[in-house]
Amino acid sequence: MEKLLIIEDSKDIKTQLKWGLKKDYTLFFASSVKDGIAQFKKHSPKVVTLDLGLPPHEDTAEEGLRCLSEIIKLNPFTKVIIITGNSDREHALTAIERGAYDYYCKPINISELKIILKRAFHLANLERENRNLKERVNRRSTELCGMVGQSHEMRAVFDTIRRVATSDVPVLIQGESGTGKELAARAIHSLSMRSEGRFVPINCGAIPENLLESELFGYEKGAFTGADTSTAGKFEYASGGTLFLDEIGDLPLKLQVKLLRFLQDKKIQRIGGHEDITVDARIITATNVDIQQAIKEGRFREDLFFRIGVVTIKLPPLRERGEDIMLLANLFLSRFSKEFGKNVKGFSLEAQHRIKEYEWPGNVRELENRIQRAILLTDKTVLEASDLGLKSESPFTVSSKNYSGLTLKEIRELIEKDVILASLDRHKWNILKTAQELGISRPTLYELMRKYHIKL
Ligand SMILES: Nc1ncnc2c1ncn2[C@@H]1O[C@H](COP(=O)(O)OP(=O)(O)OP(=O)(O)O)[C@@H](O)[C@H]1O
Ligand SMILES: [Mg+2]
């Protein structure tokens, strides 16, 4: 049964409500603001009925309005129904302005009140459902920082990300350039208990050694010429959050020792400093080179490798992600089309073919860049292979080779969609002209467009 809190000081009315409503609701009673708030906190009812004239000021609405404000402050979604004498309708209206759901004038007719209560609970439940739904949708799309993938390989990656996020173990992310290493690191951070803390990225390969040391560990005043004030480094800055060390394979040996020490006892020293500083930061590292090779060549400490690589996530190259390529391509297409105010609706058949056969040495970043550039420069509604800079020497012909693994029906549909898109584009999306060119009726064209998800 739903819980209903009744805040009312008149004994008669309480008795009336008790007998009238006890079959439908679990009832809680209070006779003063203090008691009412205490009961509200204890039972969190979705609906409350509230008498405005409560002790010690039974003749004014002061106490009742105060009680209303308290309840709304505690939970703004509560449905408060004001029970009022005929004389203070005005106060009832004030109460509505301050967030009450409805009001009901005495004398009370139980069957009327029941209808109001029923509606209030119904609405409270609907709103709650709605909020939950919204939250779930938001959580799902932002959960992995917008990382997208349906392929078996990427699903495995997402599983690992979710699993390691909850602990504090160091994670090493490996993958070719542009495969989403930083994005994966951000996803781990945002799913972890540290998500309120900072995510601090630093590229160990892009900064000269001495500068990198002071960037990472900070320095005390006078540690070197130019060190005018004591300054905290990225480690300290990331305390309570996550430090993301990109291109970890490039970390100079001297700094590898300092990182190892941190991983062992969570302590660092600033340059020129003599005191240990305890830092609470999670370390995520990334590399696009083979660390084993660096270990063999003596450029990377093996003991550090074991420490940072407690968990290793391997991001597969884009060319090995199957259908994810087109999924991402379409995602970037609609994103940039919107961003640049263009009306690009899809890829030509040849473009799709070239996208799938291309090697993508720059992986997701390259795909994103090529589509962004193409959309920026195009006036067409369908992107061609040449717009993406993917025209190869060999002419594109529809041959059975392009379609291995597809059924004849699927191939026919692919070509049909392509032909329709191309014709629509030629005729600037004029339905009549397109239908004429294709030799079909307008309803048939609409039908086919619906089938292939082509929107005007
Ligand atoms: N699975 C994915 N879904 C959506 N966007 C992605 C995905 N993977 C990567 N991206 C996007 O691709 C771009 C490159 O990703 P990111 O910078 O994380 O790659 P990286 O591996 O760190 O690259 P680099 O080795 O060049 O530093 C970013 O814009 C990122 O948002
Ligand atoms: Mg990166």
Tab-separated table of N, CA and C in Angstrom, residues 275-419:
chain	number	residue	atom	x	y	z
A	275	GLU	N	61.065	16.437	1.636
A	275	GLU	CA	60.002	15.721	2.327
A	275	GLU	C	59.174	14.892	1.379
A	276	ASP	N	58.750	13.744	1.884
A	276	ASP	CA	57.850	12.909	1.096
A	276	ASP	C	56.452	13.511	1.123
A	277	ILE	N	55.809	13.513	-0.010
A	277	ILE	CA	54.419	13.973	-0.063
A	277	ILE	C	53.566	12.776	-0.457
A	278	THR	N	52.569	12.477	0.364
A	278	THR	CA	51.685	11.356	0.037
A	278	THR	C	50.621	11.821	-0.948
A	279	VAL	N	50.470	11.065	-2.002
A	279	VAL	CA	49.528	11.447	-3.054
A	279	VAL	C	48.558	10.297	-3.307
A	280	ASP	N	47.272	10.633	-3.382
A	280	ASP	CA	46.269	9.598	-3.615
A	280	ASP	C	45.751	9.709	-5.056
A	281	ALA	N	46.544	9.226	-5.998
A	281	ALA	CA	46.113	9.302	-7.398
A	281	ALA	C	46.149	7.913	-8.020
A	282	ARG	N	45.166	7.651	-8.877
A	282	ARG	CA	45.195	6.402	-9.628
A	282	ARG	C	45.997	6.632	-10.910
A	283	ILE	N	46.798	5.628	-11.280
A	283	ILE	CA	47.623	5.771	-12.480
A	283	ILE	C	47.040	4.944	-13.623
A	284	ILE	N	46.762	5.619	-14.722
A	284	ILE	CA	46.435	4.902	-15.958
A	284	ILE	C	47.492	5.298	-16.981
A	285	THR	N	48.040	4.311	-17.666
A	285	THR	CA	49.081	4.608	-18.649
A	285	THR	C	48.630	4.130	-20.018
A	286	ALA	N	49.266	4.669	-21.052
A	286	ALA	CA	48.943	4.228	-22.408
A	286	ALA	C	50.191	4.205	-23.255
A	287	THR	N	50.193	3.338	-24.239
A	287	THR	CA	51.329	3.278	-25.154
A	287	THR	C	50.871	2.771	-26.514
A	288	ASN	N	51.509	3.299	-27.567
A	288	ASN	CA	51.226	2.715	-28.879
A	288	ASN	C	52.459	2.019	-29.426
A	289	VAL	N	53.489	1.865	-28.562
A	289	VAL	CA	54.650	1.093	-29.009
A	289	VAL	C	54.724	-0.193	-28.201
A	290	ASP	N	55.503	-1.086	-28.684
A	290	ASP	CA	55.669	-2.363	-28.026
A	290	ASP	C	56.639	-2.204	-26.857
A	291	ILE	N	56.120	-2.273	-25.659
A	291	ILE	CA	56.975	-2.056	-24.488
A	291	ILE	C	57.985	-3.194	-24.314
A	292	GLN	N	57.579	-4.403	-24.706
A	292	GLN	CA	58.512	-5.539	-24.598
A	292	GLN	C	59.815	-5.234	-25.325
A	293	GLN	N	59.683	-4.630	-26.491
A	293	GLN	CA	60.853	-4.274	-27.287
A	293	GLN	C	61.714	-3.271	-26.509
A	294	ALA	N	61.048	-2.277	-25.909
A	294	ALA	CA	61.764	-1.254	-25.134
A	294	ALA	C	62.468	-1.896	-23.940
A	295	ILE	N	61.844	-2.913	-23.351
A	295	ILE	CA	62.476	-3.609	-22.218
A	295	ILE	C	63.739	-4.328	-22.692
A	296	LYS	N	63.608	-5.007	-23.834
A	296	LYS	CA	64.767	-5.726	-24.390
A	296	LYS	C	65.921	-4.781	-24.667
A	297	GLU	N	65.580	-3.604	-25.138
A	297	GLU	CA	66.631	-2.643	-25.488
A	297	GLU	C	67.103	-1.844	-24.288
A	298	GLY	N	66.577	-2.159	-23.113
A	298	GLY	CA	67.020	-1.490	-21.892
A	298	GLY	C	66.484	-0.081	-21.725
A	299	ARG	N	65.451	0.268	-22.470
A	299	ARG	CA	64.886	1.612	-22.342
A	299	ARG	C	63.721	1.672	-21.360
A	300	PHE	N	63.250	0.481	-20.970
A	300	PHE	CA	62.120	0.462	-20.034
A	300	PHE	C	62.333	-0.601	-18.969
A	301	ARG	N	62.107	-0.228	-17.725
A	301	ARG	CA	62.345	-1.153	-16.609
A	301	ARG	C	61.262	-2.226	-16.568
A	302	GLU	N	61.710	-3.442	-16.466
A	302	GLU	CA	60.753	-4.540	-16.445
A	302	GLU	C	59.888	-4.506	-15.187
A	303	ASP	N	60.518	-4.159	-14.044
A	303	ASP	CA	59.742	-4.130	-12.787
A	303	ASP	C	58.636	-3.071	-12.853
A	304	LEU	N	58.912	-1.960	-13.556
A	304	LEU	CA	57.877	-0.931	-13.702
A	304	LEU	C	56.754	-1.447	-14.600
A	305	PHE	N	57.163	-2.148	-15.657
A	305	PHE	CA	56.163	-2.703	-16.570
A	305	PHE	C	55.181	-3.606	-15.826
A	306	PHE	N	55.695	-4.430	-14.912
A	306	PHE	CA	54.797	-5.305	-14.155
A	306	PHE	C	53.858	-4.505	-13.262
A	307	ARG	N	54.372	-3.409	-12.720
A	307	ARG	CA	53.550	-2.585	-11.835
A	307	ARG	C	52.423	-1.857	-12.571
A	308	ILE	N	52.786	-1.249	-13.704
A	308	ILE	CA	51.758	-0.450	-14.396
A	308	ILE	C	50.780	-1.327	-15.165
A	309	GLY	N	51.226	-2.560	-15.461
A	309	GLY	CA	50.400	-3.403	-16.317
A	309	GLY	C	49.618	-4.454	-15.569
A	310	VAL	N	49.225	-4.146	-14.332
A	310	VAL	CA	48.433	-5.111	-13.555
A	310	VAL	C	47.226	-5.532	-14.397
A	311	VAL	N	46.566	-4.539	-14.994
A	311	VAL	CA	45.510	-4.828	-15.956
A	311	VAL	C	45.896	-4.183	-17.276
A	312	THR	N	45.812	-4.940	-18.357
A	312	THR	CA	46.130	-4.384	-19.667
A	312	THR	C	44.896	-4.431	-20.552
A	313	ILE	N	44.610	-3.308	-21.188
A	313	ILE	CA	43.500	-3.275	-22.139
A	313	ILE	C	44.078	-3.050	-23.520
A	314	LYS	N	43.760	-3.949	-24.452
A	314	LYS	CA	44.260	-3.784	-25.815
A	314	LYS	C	43.134	-3.274	-26.702
A	315	LEU	N	43.309	-2.080	-27.246
A	315	LEU	CA	42.295	-1.552	-28.153
A	315	LEU	C	42.602	-2.025	-29.562
A	316	PRO	N	41.666	-2.730	-30.185
A	316	PRO	CA	41.943	-3.261	-31.521
A	316	PRO	C	41.990	-2.122	-32.542
A	317	PRO	N	42.814	-2.296	-33.607
A	317	PRO	CA	42.811	-1.279	-34.666
A	317	PRO	C	41.433	-1.220	-35.321
A	318	LEU	N	41.097	-0.075	-35.881
A	318	LEU	CA	39.766	0.116	-36.449
A	318	LEU	C	39.460	-0.929	-37.526
A	319	ARG	N	40.472	-1.262	-38.343
A	319	ARG	CA	40.232	-2.193	-39.460
A	319	ARG	C	39.818	-3.582	-38.973
A	320	GLU	N	40.014	-3.851	-37.689
A	320	GLU	CA	39.633	-5.174	-37.170
A	320	GLU	C	38.322	-5.123	-36.392
A	321	ARG	N	37.569	-4.033	-36.565
A	321	ARG	CA	36.346	-3.929	-35.765
A	321	ARG	C	35.067	-4.178	-36.559
A	322	GLY	N	35.208	-4.708	-37.765
A	322	GLY	CA	34.023	-5.099	-38.539
A	322	GLY	C	33.031	-3.979	-38.739
A	323	GLU	N	31.791	-4.244	-38.355
A	323	GLU	CA	30.693	-3.304	-38.599
A	323	GLU	C	30.852	-1.989	-37.832
A	324	ASP	N	31.718	-1.985	-36.814
A	324	ASP	CA	31.923	-0.746	-36.051
A	324	ASP	C	32.384	0.397	-36.945
A	325	ILE	N	33.083	0.064	-38.032
A	325	ILE	CA	33.603	1.121	-38.903
A	325	ILE	C	32.443	1.958	-39.432
A	326	MET	N	31.412	1.303	-39.975
A	326	MET	CA	30.289	2.064	-40.519
A	326	MET	C	29.461	2.713	-39.402
A	327	LEU	N	29.402	2.033	-38.275
A	327	LEU	CA	28.686	2.609	-37.126
A	327	LEU	C	29.324	3.946	-36.740
A	328	LEU	N	30.646	3.940	-36.616
A	328	LEU	CA	31.360	5.168	-36.263
A	328	LEU	C	31.272	6.195	-37.382
A	329	ALA	N	31.391	5.716	-38.637
A	329	ALA	CA	31.332	6.639	-39.776
A	329	ALA	C	29.992	7.376	-39.777
A	330	ASN	N	28.919	6.650	-39.573
A	330	ASN	CA	27.595	7.282	-39.556
A	330	ASN	C	27.422	8.217	-38.354
A	331	LEU	N	28.010	7.818	-37.233
A	331	LEU	CA	27.956	8.675	-36.042
A	331	LEU	C	28.644	10.013	-36.313
A	332	PHE	N	29.859	9.955	-36.884
A	332	PHE	CA	30.591	11.187	-37.173
A	332	PHE	C	29.866	11.989	-38.250
A	333	LEU	N	29.295	11.286	-39.224
A	333	LEU	CA	28.564	11.977	-40.297
A	333	LEU	C	27.425	12.806	-39.717
A	334	SER	N	26.620	12.200	-38.863
A	334	SER	CA	25.491	12.996	-38.358
A	334	SER	C	25.963	14.058	-37.378
A	335	ARG	N	27.016	13.746	-36.606
A	335	ARG	CA	27.514	14.737	-35.653
A	335	ARG	C	28.021	15.997	-36.370
A	336	PHE	N	28.866	15.810	-37.397
A	336	PHE	CA	29.458	16.984	-38.054
A	336	PHE	C	28.460	17.675	-38.975
A	337	SER	N	27.553	16.888	-39.553
A	337	SER	CA	26.539	17.478	-40.397
A	337	SER	C	25.727	18.485	-39.574
A	338	LYS	N	25.395	18.081	-38.369
A	338	LYS	CA	24.643	18.955	-37.477
A	338	LYS	C	25.501	20.154	-37.057
A	339	GLU	N	26.729	19.841	-36.660
A	339	GLU	CA	27.615	20.883	-36.145
A	339	GLU	C	27.864	21.983	-37.176
A	340	PHE	N	28.035	21.584	-38.446
A	340	PHE	CA	28.334	22.573	-39.484
A	340	PHE	C	27.084	23.068	-40.198
A	341	GLY	N	25.910	22.679	-39.717
A	341	GLY	CA	24.671	23.117	-40.341
A	341	GLY	C	24.510	22.609	-41.766
A	342	LYS	N	25.061	21.431	-42.056
A	342	LYS	CA	24.933	20.862	-43.403
A	342	LYS	C	23.802	19.835	-43.413
A	343	ASN	N	23.522	19.361	-44.617
A	343	ASN	CA	22.418	18.421	-44.747
A	343	ASN	C	22.900	17.097	-45.352
A	344	VAL	N	24.034	16.618	-44.849
A	344	VAL	CA	24.611	15.391	-45.403
A	344	VAL	C	23.903	14.188	-44.793
A	345	LYS	N	23.435	13.303	-45.674
A	345	LYS	CA	22.570	12.235	-45.171
A	345	LYS	C	23.178	10.844	-45.207
A	346	GLY	N	24.265	10.672	-45.949
A	346	GLY	CA	24.823	9.331	-45.996
A	346	GLY	C	26.046	9.238	-46.887
A	347	PHE	N	26.500	7.995	-47.080
A	347	PHE	CA	27.657	7.730	-47.924
A	347	PHE	C	27.192	7.013	-49.192
A	348	SER	N	27.844	7.299	-50.294
A	348	SER	CA	27.528	6.548	-51.504
A	348	SER	C	28.002	5.110	-51.325
A	349	LEU	N	27.517	4.265	-52.186
A	349	LEU	CA	27.893	2.858	-52.092
A	349	LEU	C	29.401	2.684	-52.217
A	350	GLU	N	29.977	3.426	-53.181
A	350	GLU	CA	31.425	3.304	-53.351
A	350	GLU	C	32.142	3.799	-52.098
A	351	ALA	N	31.671	4.921	-51.548
A	351	ALA	CA	32.314	5.448	-50.340
A	351	ALA	C	32.277	4.410	-49.223
A	352	GLN	N	31.126	3.765	-49.049
A	352	GLN	CA	31.018	2.739	-48.002
A	352	GLN	C	32.018	1.610	-48.249
A	353	HIS	N	32.116	1.253	-49.522
A	353	HIS	CA	33.032	0.175	-49.880
A	353	HIS	C	34.476	0.560	-49.564
A	354	ARG	N	34.842	1.793	-49.969
A	354	ARG	CA	36.225	2.246	-49.730
A	354	ARG	C	36.507	2.372	-48.232
A	355	ILE	N	35.531	2.841	-47.477
A	355	ILE	CA	35.720	2.976	-46.028
A	355	ILE	C	36.034	1.614	-45.420
A	356	LYS	N	35.302	0.598	-45.919
A	356	LYS	CA	35.500	-0.732	-45.331
A	356	LYS	C	36.818	-1.370	-45.743
A	357	GLU	N	37.306	-1.053	-46.950
A	357	GLU	CA	38.523	-1.740	-47.403
A	357	GLU	C	39.792	-0.980	-47.028
A	358	TYR	N	39.663	0.300	-46.668
A	358	TYR	CA	40.835	1.105	-46.335
A	358	TYR	C	41.465	0.595	-45.033
A	359	GLU	N	42.775	0.814	-44.901
A	359	GLU	CA	43.518	0.264	-43.762
A	359	GLU	C	43.358	1.076	-42.460
A	360	TRP	N	43.030	2.333	-42.571
A	360	TRP	CA	42.900	3.245	-41.430
A	360	TRP	C	44.098	3.212	-40.484
A	361	PRO	N	45.289	3.592	-40.989
A	361	PRO	CA	46.465	3.609	-40.099
A	361	PRO	C	46.283	4.577	-38.923
A	362	GLY	N	45.486	5.626	-39.118
A	362	GLY	CA	45.254	6.579	-38.011
A	362	GLY	C	43.989	6.256	-37.231
A	363	ASN	N	43.397	5.102	-37.541
A	363	ASN	CA	42.259	4.571	-36.795
A	363	ASN	C	41.092	5.549	-36.622
A	364	VAL	N	40.450	5.531	-35.438
A	364	VAL	CA	39.208	6.299	-35.275
A	364	VAL	C	39.451	7.794	-35.505
A	365	ARG	N	40.625	8.260	-35.050
A	365	ARG	CA	40.891	9.690	-35.232
A	365	ARG	C	40.917	10.043	-36.711
A	366	GLU	N	41.543	9.194	-37.533
A	366	GLU	CA	41.619	9.471	-38.966
A	366	GLU	C	40.225	9.451	-39.603
A	367	LEU	N	39.432	8.485	-39.206
A	367	LEU	CA	38.056	8.408	-39.728
A	367	LEU	C	37.297	9.683	-39.374
A	368	GLU	N	37.420	10.085	-38.121
A	368	GLU	CA	36.741	11.286	-37.655
A	368	GLU	C	37.204	12.508	-38.453
A	369	ASN	N	38.518	12.638	-38.625
A	369	ASN	CA	39.071	13.798	-39.343
A	369	ASN	C	38.642	13.838	-40.802
A	370	ARG	N	38.683	12.677	-41.452
A	370	ARG	CA	38.324	12.668	-42.875
A	370	ARG	C	36.860	13.033	-43.077
A	371	ILE	N	36.010	12.537	-42.211
A	371	ILE	CA	34.579	12.835	-42.359
A	371	ILE	C	34.313	14.302	-42.011
A	372	GLN	N	34.974	14.778	-40.987
A	372	GLN	CA	34.801	16.184	-40.599
A	372	GLN	C	35.179	17.109	-41.765
A	373	ARG	N	36.326	16.834	-42.368
A	373	ARG	CA	36.810	17.657	-43.474
A	373	ARG	C	35.857	17.571	-44.666
A	374	ALA	N	35.420	16.362	-44.979
A	374	ALA	CA	34.540	16.164	-46.128
A	374	ALA	C	33.231	16.939	-45.947
A	375	ILE	N	32.687	16.891	-44.769
A	375	ILE	CA	31.401	17.559	-44.540
A	375	ILE	C	31.566	19.073	-44.577
A	376	LEU	N	32.683	19.529	-44.044
A	376	LEU	CA	32.959	20.964	-44.054
A	376	LEU	C	32.995	21.492	-45.493
A	377	LEU	N	33.552	20.706	-46.395
A	377	LEU	CA	33.785	21.194	-47.755
A	377	LEU	C	32.657	20.884	-48.731
A	378	THR	N	31.761	20.004	-48.390
A	378	THR	CA	30.797	19.538	-49.388
A	378	THR	C	29.502	20.361	-49.400
A	379	ASP	N	28.852	20.360	-50.566
A	379	ASP	CA	27.507	20.925	-50.665
A	379	ASP	C	26.515	19.830	-50.985
A	380	LYS	N	27.022	18.615	-51.123
A	380	LYS	CA	26.164	17.502	-51.512
A	380	LYS	C	25.464	16.901	-50.295
A	381	THR	N	24.504	16.048	-50.557
A	381	THR	CA	23.831	15.379	-49.452
A	381	THR	C	24.376	13.967	-49.251
A	382	VAL	N	25.146	13.498	-50.211
A	382	VAL	CA	25.728	12.162	-50.091
A	382	VAL	C	27.236	12.273	-50.290
A	383	LEU	N	28.003	11.747	-49.343
A	383	LEU	CA	29.453	11.825	-49.476
A	383	LEU	C	29.979	10.748	-50.411
A	384	GLU	N	30.843	11.152	-51.339
A	384	GLU	CA	31.468	10.217	-52.268
A	384	GLU	C	32.836	9.815	-51.710
A	385	ALA	N	33.376	8.724	-52.238
A	385	ALA	CA	34.703	8.280	-51.818
A	385	ALA	C	35.727	9.392	-52.001
A	386	SER	N	35.580	10.141	-53.107
A	386	SER	CA	36.567	11.199	-53.372
A	386	SER	C	36.478	12.317	-52.331
A	387	ASP	N	35.295	12.574	-51.788
A	387	ASP	CA	35.179	13.585	-50.737
A	387	ASP	C	35.999	13.200	-49.511
A	388	LEU	N	36.125	11.896	-49.313
A	388	LEU	CA	36.861	11.401	-48.150
A	388	LEU	C	38.338	11.197	-48.481
A	389	GLY	N	38.704	11.499	-49.725
A	389	GLY	CA	40.089	11.272	-50.145
A	389	GLY	C	40.412	9.795	-50.236
A	390	LEU	N	39.398	8.996	-50.517
A	390	LEU	CA	39.619	7.540	-50.533
A	390	LEU	C	39.516	6.939	-51.930
A	391	LYS	N	39.564	7.794	-52.953
A	391	LYS	CA	39.480	7.259	-54.322
A	391	LYS	C	40.782	6.513	-54.610
A	392	SER	N	40.704	5.266	-54.925
A	392	SER	CA	41.946	4.571	-55.260
A	392	SER	C	42.055	4.455	-56.770
A	393	GLU	N	43.202	3.987	-57.229
A	393	GLU	CA	43.455	3.906	-58.663
A	393	GLU	C	42.470	2.968	-59.355
A	394	SER	N	42.246	1.825	-58.720
A	394	SER	CA	41.393	0.838	-59.374
A	394	SER	C	39.955	1.336	-59.428
A	395	PRO	N	39.337	1.230	-60.616
A	395	PRO	CA	37.963	1.708	-60.726
A	395	PRO	C	37.048	0.868	-59.843
A	396	PHE	N	36.009	1.504	-59.356
A	396	PHE	CA	35.076	0.776	-58.501
A	396	PHE	C	33.986	0.164	-59.347
A	397	THR	N	33.943	-1.122	-59.369
A	397	THR	CA	32.870	-1.774	-60.106
A	397	THR	C	32.157	-2.696	-59.148
A	398	VAL	N	30.894	-2.801	-59.371
A	398	VAL	CA	30.137	-3.723	-58.549
A	398	VAL	C	30.454	-5.128	-59.036
A	399	SER	N	31.216	-5.821	-58.251
A	399	SER	CA	31.510	-7.194	-58.643
A	399	SER	C	31.202	-8.074	-57.445
A	400	SER	N	31.071	-9.339	-57.701
A	400	SER	CA	30.699	-10.236	-56.606
A	400	SER	C	31.741	-10.178	-55.489
A	401	LYS	N	32.967	-9.773	-55.842
A	401	LYS	CA	34.033	-9.722	-54.850
A	401	LYS	C	33.709	-8.703	-53.735
A	402	ASN	N	33.106	-7.580	-54.125
A	402	ASN	CA	32.772	-6.557	-53.137
A	402	ASN	C	31.728	-7.042	-52.135
A	403	TYR	N	31.046	-8.065	-52.490
A	403	TYR	CA	29.883	-8.447	-51.688
A	403	TYR	C	29.985	-9.830	-51.083
A	404	SER	N	31.224	-10.312	-50.978
A	404	SER	CA	31.340	-11.667	-50.449
A	404	SER	C	30.705	-11.696	-49.064
A	405	GLY	N	29.975	-12.745	-48.827
A	405	GLY	CA	29.338	-12.895	-47.520
A	405	GLY	C	27.917	-12.359	-47.480
A	406	LEU	N	27.478	-11.679	-48.543
A	406	LEU	CA	26.115	-11.156	-48.549
A	406	LEU	C	25.227	-12.020	-49.456
A	407	THR	N	23.945	-12.027	-49.136
A	407	THR	CA	23.027	-12.763	-50.008
A	407	THR	C	22.649	-11.861	-51.184
A	408	LEU	N	22.093	-12.474	-52.213
A	408	LEU	CA	21.700	-11.704	-53.387
A	408	LEU	C	20.700	-10.612	-52.998
A	409	LYS	N	19.796	-10.962	-52.091
A	409	LYS	CA	18.786	-9.987	-51.658
A	409	LYS	C	19.449	-8.773	-50.991
A	410	GLU	N	20.432	-9.056	-50.145
A	410	GLU	CA	21.127	-7.962	-49.459
A	410	GLU	C	21.884	-7.077	-50.443
A	411	ILE	N	22.503	-7.735	-51.429
A	411	ILE	CA	23.256	-6.968	-52.435
A	411	ILE	C	22.300	-6.089	-53.226
A	412	ARG	N	21.161	-6.681	-53.618
A	412	ARG	CA	20.185	-5.927	-54.401
A	412	ARG	C	19.720	-4.704	-53.604
A	413	GLU	N	19.499	-4.897	-52.322
A	413	GLU	CA	19.023	-3.792	-51.490
A	413	GLU	C	20.074	-2.695	-51.332
A	414	LEU	N	21.319	-3.140	-51.174
A	414	LEU	CA	22.402	-2.161	-51.048
A	414	LEU	C	22.470	-1.276	-52.278
A	415	ILE	N	22.396	-1.920	-53.439
A	415	ILE	CA	22.501	-1.164	-54.690
A	415	ILE	C	21.272	-0.276	-54.861
A	416	GLU	N	20.117	-0.829	-54.528
A	416	GLU	CA	18.888	-0.055	-54.665
A	416	GLU	C	18.954	1.233	-53.830
A	417	LYS	N	19.405	1.096	-52.612
A	417	LYS	CA	19.505	2.267	-51.737
A	417	LYS	C	20.474	3.295	-52.327
A	418	ASP	N	21.599	2.791	-52.826
A	418	ASP	CA	22.610	3.683	-53.380
A	418	ASP	C	22.077	4.450	-54.584
A	419	VAL	N	21.375	3.732	-55.453
A	419	VAL	CA	20.839	4.356	-56.660
A	419	VAL	C	19.807	5.425	-56.281
